[in-house]
CSV table of C-alpha atoms and ligand atoms in Angstrom, one decimal:
chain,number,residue,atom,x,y,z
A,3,UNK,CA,5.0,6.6,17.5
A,4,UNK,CA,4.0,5.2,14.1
A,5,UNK,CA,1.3,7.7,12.4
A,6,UNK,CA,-1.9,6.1,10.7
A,7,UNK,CA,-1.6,5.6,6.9
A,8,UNK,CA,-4.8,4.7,5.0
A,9,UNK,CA,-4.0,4.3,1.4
A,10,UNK,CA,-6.4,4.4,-1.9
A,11,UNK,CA,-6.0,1.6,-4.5
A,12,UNK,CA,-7.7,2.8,-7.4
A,13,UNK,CA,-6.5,0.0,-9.7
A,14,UNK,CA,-7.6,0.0,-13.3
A,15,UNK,CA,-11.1,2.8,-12.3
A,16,UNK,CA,-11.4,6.1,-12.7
A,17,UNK,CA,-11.2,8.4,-15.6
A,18,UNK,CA,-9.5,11.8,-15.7
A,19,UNK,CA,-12.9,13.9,-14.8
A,20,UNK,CA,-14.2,11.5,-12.2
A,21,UNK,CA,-10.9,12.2,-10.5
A,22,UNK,CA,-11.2,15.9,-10.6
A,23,UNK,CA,-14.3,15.2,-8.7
A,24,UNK,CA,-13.4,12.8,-5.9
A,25,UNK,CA,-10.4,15.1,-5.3
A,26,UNK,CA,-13.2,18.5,-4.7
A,27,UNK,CA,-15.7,16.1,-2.9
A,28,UNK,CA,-13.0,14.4,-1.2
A,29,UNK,CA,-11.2,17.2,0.1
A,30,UNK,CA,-13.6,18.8,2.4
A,31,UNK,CA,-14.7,15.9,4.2
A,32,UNK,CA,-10.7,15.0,5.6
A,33,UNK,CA,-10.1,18.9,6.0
A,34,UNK,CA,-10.1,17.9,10.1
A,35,UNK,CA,-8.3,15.1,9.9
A,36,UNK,CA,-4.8,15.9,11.5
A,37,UNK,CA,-3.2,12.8,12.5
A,38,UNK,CA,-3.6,10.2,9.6
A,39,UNK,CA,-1.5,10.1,6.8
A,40,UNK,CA,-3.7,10.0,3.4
A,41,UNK,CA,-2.3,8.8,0.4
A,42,UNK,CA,-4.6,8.5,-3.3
A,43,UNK,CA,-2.6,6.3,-5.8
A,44,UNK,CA,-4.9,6.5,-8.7
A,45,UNK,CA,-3.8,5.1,-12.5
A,46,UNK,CA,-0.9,6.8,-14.6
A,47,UNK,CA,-3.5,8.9,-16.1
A,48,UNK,CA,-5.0,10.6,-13.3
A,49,UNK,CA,-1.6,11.4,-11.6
A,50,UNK,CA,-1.6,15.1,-13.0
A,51,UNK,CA,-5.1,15.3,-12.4
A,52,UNK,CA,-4.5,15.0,-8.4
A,53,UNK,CA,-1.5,16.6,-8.6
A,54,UNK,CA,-3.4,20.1,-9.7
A,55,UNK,CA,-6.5,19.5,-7.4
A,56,UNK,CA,-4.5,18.3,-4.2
A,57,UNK,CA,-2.0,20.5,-4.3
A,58,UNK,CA,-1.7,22.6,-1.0
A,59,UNK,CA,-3.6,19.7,0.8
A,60,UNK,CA,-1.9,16.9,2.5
A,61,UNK,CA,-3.3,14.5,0.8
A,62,UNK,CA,0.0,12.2,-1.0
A,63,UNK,CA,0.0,10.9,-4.3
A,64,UNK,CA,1.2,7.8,-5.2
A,65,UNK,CA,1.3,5.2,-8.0
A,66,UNK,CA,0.5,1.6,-8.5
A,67,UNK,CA,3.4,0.4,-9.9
A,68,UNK,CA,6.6,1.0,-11.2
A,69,UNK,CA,9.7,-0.4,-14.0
A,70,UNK,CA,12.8,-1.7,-11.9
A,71,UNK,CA,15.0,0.1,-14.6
A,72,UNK,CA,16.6,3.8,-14.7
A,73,UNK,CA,15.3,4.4,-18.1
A,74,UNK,CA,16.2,3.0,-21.9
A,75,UNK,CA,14.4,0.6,-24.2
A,76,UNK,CA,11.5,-0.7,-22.0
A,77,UNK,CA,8.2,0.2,-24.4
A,78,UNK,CA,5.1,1.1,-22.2
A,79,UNK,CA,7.1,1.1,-18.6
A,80,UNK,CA,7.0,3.6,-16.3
A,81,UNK,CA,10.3,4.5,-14.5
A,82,UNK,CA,10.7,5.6,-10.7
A,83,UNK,CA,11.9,9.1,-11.6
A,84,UNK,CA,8.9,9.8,-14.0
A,85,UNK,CA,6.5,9.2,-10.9
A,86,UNK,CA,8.9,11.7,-8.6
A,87,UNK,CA,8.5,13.9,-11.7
A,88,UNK,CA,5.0,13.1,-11.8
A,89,UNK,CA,4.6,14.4,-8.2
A,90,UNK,CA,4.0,10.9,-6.5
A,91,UNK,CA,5.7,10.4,-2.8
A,92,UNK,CA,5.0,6.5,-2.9
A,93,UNK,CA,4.4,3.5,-4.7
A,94,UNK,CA,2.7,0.0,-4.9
A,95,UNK,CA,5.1,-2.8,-5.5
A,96,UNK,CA,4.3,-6.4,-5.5
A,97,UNK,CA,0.3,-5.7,-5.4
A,98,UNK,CA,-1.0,-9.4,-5.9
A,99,UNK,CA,-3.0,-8.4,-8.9
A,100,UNK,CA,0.4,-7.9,-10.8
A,101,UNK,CA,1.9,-11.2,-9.3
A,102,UNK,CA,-0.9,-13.3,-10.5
A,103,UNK,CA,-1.8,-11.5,-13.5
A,104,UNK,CA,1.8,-10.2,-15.1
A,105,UNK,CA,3.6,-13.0,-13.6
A,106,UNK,CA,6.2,-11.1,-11.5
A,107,UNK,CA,8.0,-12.8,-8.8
A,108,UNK,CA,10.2,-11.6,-5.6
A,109,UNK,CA,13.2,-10.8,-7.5
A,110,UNK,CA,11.5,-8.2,-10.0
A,111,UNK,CA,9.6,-7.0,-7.2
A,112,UNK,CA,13.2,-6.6,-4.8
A,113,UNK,CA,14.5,-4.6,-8.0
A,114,UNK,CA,12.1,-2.5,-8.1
A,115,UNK,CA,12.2,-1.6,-4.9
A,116,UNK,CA,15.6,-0.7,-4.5
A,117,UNK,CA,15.0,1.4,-7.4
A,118,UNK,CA,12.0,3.2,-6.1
A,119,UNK,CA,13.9,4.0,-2.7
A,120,UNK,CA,17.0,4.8,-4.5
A,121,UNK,CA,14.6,7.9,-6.5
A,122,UNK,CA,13.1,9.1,-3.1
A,123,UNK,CA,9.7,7.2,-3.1
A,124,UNK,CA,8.0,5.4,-0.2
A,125,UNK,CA,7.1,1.9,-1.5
A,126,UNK,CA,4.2,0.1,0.0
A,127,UNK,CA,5.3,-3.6,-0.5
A,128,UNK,CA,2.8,-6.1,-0.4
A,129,UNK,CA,2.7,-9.3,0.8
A,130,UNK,CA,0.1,-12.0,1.3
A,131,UNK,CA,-1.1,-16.1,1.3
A,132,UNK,CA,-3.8,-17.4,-1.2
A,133,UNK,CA,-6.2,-19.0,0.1
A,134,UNK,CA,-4.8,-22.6,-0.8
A,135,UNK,CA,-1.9,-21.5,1.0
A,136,UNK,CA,-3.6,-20.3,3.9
A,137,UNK,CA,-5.6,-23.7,4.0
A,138,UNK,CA,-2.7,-25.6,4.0
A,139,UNK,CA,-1.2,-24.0,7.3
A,140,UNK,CA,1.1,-22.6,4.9
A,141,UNK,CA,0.5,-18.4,5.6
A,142,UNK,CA,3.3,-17.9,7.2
A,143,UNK,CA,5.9,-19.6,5.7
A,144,UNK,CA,4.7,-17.7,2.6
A,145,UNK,CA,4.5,-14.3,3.7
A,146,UNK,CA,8.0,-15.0,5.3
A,147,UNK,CA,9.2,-16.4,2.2
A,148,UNK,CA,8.3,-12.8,0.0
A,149,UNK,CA,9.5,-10.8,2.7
A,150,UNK,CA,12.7,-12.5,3.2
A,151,UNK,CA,13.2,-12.6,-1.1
A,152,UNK,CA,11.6,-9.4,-2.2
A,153,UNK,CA,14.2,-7.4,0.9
A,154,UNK,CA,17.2,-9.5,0.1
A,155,UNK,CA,20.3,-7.2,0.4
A,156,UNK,CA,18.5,-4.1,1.8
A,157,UNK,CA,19.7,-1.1,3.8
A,158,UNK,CA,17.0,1.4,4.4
A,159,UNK,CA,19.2,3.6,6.5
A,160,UNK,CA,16.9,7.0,6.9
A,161,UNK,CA,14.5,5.8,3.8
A,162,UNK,CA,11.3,4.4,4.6
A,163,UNK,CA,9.3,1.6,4.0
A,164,UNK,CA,5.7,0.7,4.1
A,165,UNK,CA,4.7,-2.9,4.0
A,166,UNK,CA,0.8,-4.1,3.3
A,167,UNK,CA,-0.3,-7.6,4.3
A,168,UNK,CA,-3.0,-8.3,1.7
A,169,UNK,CA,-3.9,-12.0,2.2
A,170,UNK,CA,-5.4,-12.8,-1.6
A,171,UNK,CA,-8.4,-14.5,-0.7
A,172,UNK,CA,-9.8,-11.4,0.9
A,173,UNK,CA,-9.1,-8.8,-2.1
A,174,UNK,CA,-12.2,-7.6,-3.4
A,175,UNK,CA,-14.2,-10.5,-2.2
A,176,UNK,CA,-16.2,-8.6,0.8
A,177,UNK,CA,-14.6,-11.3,3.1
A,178,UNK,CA,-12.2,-9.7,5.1
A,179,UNK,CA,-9.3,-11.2,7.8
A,180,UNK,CA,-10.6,-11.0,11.5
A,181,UNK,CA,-8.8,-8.4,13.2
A,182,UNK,CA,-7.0,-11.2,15.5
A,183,UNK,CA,-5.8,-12.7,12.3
A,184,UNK,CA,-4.3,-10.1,10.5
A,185,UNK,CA,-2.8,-8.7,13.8
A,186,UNK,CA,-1.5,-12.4,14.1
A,187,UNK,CA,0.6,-12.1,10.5
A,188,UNK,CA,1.4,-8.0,11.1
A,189,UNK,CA,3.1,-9.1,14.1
A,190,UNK,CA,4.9,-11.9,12.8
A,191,UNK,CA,6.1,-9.6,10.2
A,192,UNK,CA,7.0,-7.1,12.3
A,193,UNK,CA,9.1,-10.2,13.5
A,194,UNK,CA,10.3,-10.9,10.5
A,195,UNK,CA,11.5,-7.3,9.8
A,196,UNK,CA,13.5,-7.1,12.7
A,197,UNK,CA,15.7,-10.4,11.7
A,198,UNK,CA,16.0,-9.2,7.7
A,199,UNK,CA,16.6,-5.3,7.8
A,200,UNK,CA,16.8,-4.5,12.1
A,201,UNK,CA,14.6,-4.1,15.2
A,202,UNK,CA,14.9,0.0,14.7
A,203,UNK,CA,13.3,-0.3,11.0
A,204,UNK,CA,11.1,-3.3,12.5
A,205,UNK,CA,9.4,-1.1,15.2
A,206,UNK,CA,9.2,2.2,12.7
A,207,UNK,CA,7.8,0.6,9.6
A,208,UNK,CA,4.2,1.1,9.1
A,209,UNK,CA,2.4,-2.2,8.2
A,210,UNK,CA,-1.0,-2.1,6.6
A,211,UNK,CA,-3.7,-4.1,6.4
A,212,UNK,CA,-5.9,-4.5,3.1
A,213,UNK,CA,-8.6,-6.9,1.7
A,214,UNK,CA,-12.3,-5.9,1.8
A,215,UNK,CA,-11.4,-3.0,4.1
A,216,UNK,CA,-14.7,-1.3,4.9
A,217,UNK,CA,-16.5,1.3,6.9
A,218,UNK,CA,-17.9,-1.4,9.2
A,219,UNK,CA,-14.1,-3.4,9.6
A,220,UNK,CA,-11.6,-0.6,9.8
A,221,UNK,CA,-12.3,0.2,13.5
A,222,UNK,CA,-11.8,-3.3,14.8
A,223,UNK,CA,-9.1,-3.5,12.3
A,224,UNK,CA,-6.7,-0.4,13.5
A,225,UNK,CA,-7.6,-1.2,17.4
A,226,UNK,CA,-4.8,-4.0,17.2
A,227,UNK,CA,-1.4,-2.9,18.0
A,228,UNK,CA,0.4,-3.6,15.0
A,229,UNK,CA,-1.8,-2.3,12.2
A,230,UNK,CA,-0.9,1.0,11.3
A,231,UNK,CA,-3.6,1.6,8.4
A,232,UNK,CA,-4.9,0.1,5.4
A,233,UNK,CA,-4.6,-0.2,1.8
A,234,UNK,CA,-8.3,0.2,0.2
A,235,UNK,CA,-9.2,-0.7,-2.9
A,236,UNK,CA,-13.1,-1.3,-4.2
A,237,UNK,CA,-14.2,1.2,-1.0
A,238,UNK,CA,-11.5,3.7,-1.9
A,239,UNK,CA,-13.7,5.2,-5.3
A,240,UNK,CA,-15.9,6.6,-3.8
A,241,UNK,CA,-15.0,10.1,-1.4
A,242,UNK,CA,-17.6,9.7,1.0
A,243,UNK,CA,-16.9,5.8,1.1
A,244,UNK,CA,-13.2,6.5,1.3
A,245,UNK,CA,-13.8,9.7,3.8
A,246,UNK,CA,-15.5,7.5,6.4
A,247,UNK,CA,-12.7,4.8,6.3
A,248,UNK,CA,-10.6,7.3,7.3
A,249,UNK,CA,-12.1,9.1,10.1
A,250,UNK,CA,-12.8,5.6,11.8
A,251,UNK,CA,-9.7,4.6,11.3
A,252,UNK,CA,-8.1,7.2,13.0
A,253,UNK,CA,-10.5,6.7,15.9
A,254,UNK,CA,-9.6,3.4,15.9
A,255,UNK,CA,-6.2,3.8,17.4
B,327,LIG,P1,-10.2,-4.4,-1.8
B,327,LIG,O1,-8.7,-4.3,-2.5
B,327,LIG,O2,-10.2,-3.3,-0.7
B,327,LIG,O3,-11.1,-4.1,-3.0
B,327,LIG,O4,-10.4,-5.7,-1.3
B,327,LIG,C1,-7.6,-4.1,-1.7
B,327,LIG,C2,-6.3,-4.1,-2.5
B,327,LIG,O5,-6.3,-4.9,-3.5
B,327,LIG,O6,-5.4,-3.3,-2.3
């Protein structure tokens, strides 16, 4: 009932011509893919780029992060509206990167989700244990911890949400969760949904998984009955990288 959703973290990569080119080389190689939803979500830069060469397709733009506010004095913040205007369907909120390295917490990250469903975008939330946590026995409690803070006071109503457990320790490190764990936490979060929104929304939201997410790992990955897709980041730059990743993964299920 839930479609597959494989998602392309850019990050900080990628210049305007090099997205031009992903977007031709890319296109042709997902042209039979029917069933898997396909979102790109490169820098602020790129986003008119994809937005000419993808147009027609459906492939999905989104972006990798947004301001919590409706607009006003905020210097070099981007607001929901200017990514709907920008033609993005979704956004990243609450990546790691931006927890760790700008410092935000749950509450800037519930703001700015209210304020990217309030505009019409699909936020992917993210969610995840260090590995200090993990090592502690402490995953769980964490993961319950940001979904419980960053959805505090939430009604999705008809709106969707995507959430993405990316467990920290396996982000770009080529070491990724075993497919028993991170259907261990998906569940559990699944869980966790149905007690803080309800078990409608619980058994419709499409959780990802992401963290070294690879050609050889996606398979095993979406044959587990809660993972919906993946968010990719390091294997997402390159089309035929990213092209592969998708096809398995839509064999996978
Ligand atoms: P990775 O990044 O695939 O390079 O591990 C995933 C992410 O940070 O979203």
């Amino acid at each position: 009932m839930r479609g597959v959703l494989i998602v392309a973290n850019w990050k900080m990569n990628i210049l305007k011509e090099k997205a031009r080119t992903f977007c031709q080389d890319f296109m042709p190689l997902v042209e039979n893919i029917y069933k898997t939803d396909i979102v790109i979500c490169p820098p602020f830069t790129s986003l008119h780029v994809l937005k000419a060469e993808l147009a027609g397709s459906k492939i999905r733009i989104g972006a990798q992060n947004l301001f919590w506010a409706e607009n006003g004095a905020y210097t070099g913040e981007i607001s929901a509206q200017m990514l709907v205007d920008a033609g993005c369907n979704y956004v990243i909120i609450g990546h790691s990167e931006r927890r760790q390295v700008m410092g935000e917490n749950d509450e800037i990250i519930n703001r700015k989700l209210q304020r990217a469903l309030s505009c019409g975008l699909i936020p992917i939330l993210c969610v995840g244990e260090t590995l200090q946590q993990r090592q502690a026995s402490m995953a769980k409690q964490v993961v319950k911890d940001q979904l419980s803070n960053c959805l505090q006071g939430f009604k999705l109503g008809e709106r969707e949400l995507v959430i993405a457990y990316e467990p920290v320790w396996a982000i770009g490190t080529g070491v990724n969760a075993s497919s028993e764990d991170a259907q261990d936490m998906i569940g559990f979060i699944r869980d966790n949904l149905s007690e803080i929104i309800d078990g409608k929304t619980a058994a419709a939201t499409r959780i990802l998984y992401g963290g070294s997410v690879k050609g050889n790992n996606i398979e095993e990955l979406m044959g587990k009955d809660d993972i919906d897709g993946a968010l990719v980041g390091g294997a997402s730059l390159q089309p035929v990288a990213f092209a592969e990743i998708v096809r398995l993964g839509q064999n996978g299920k």
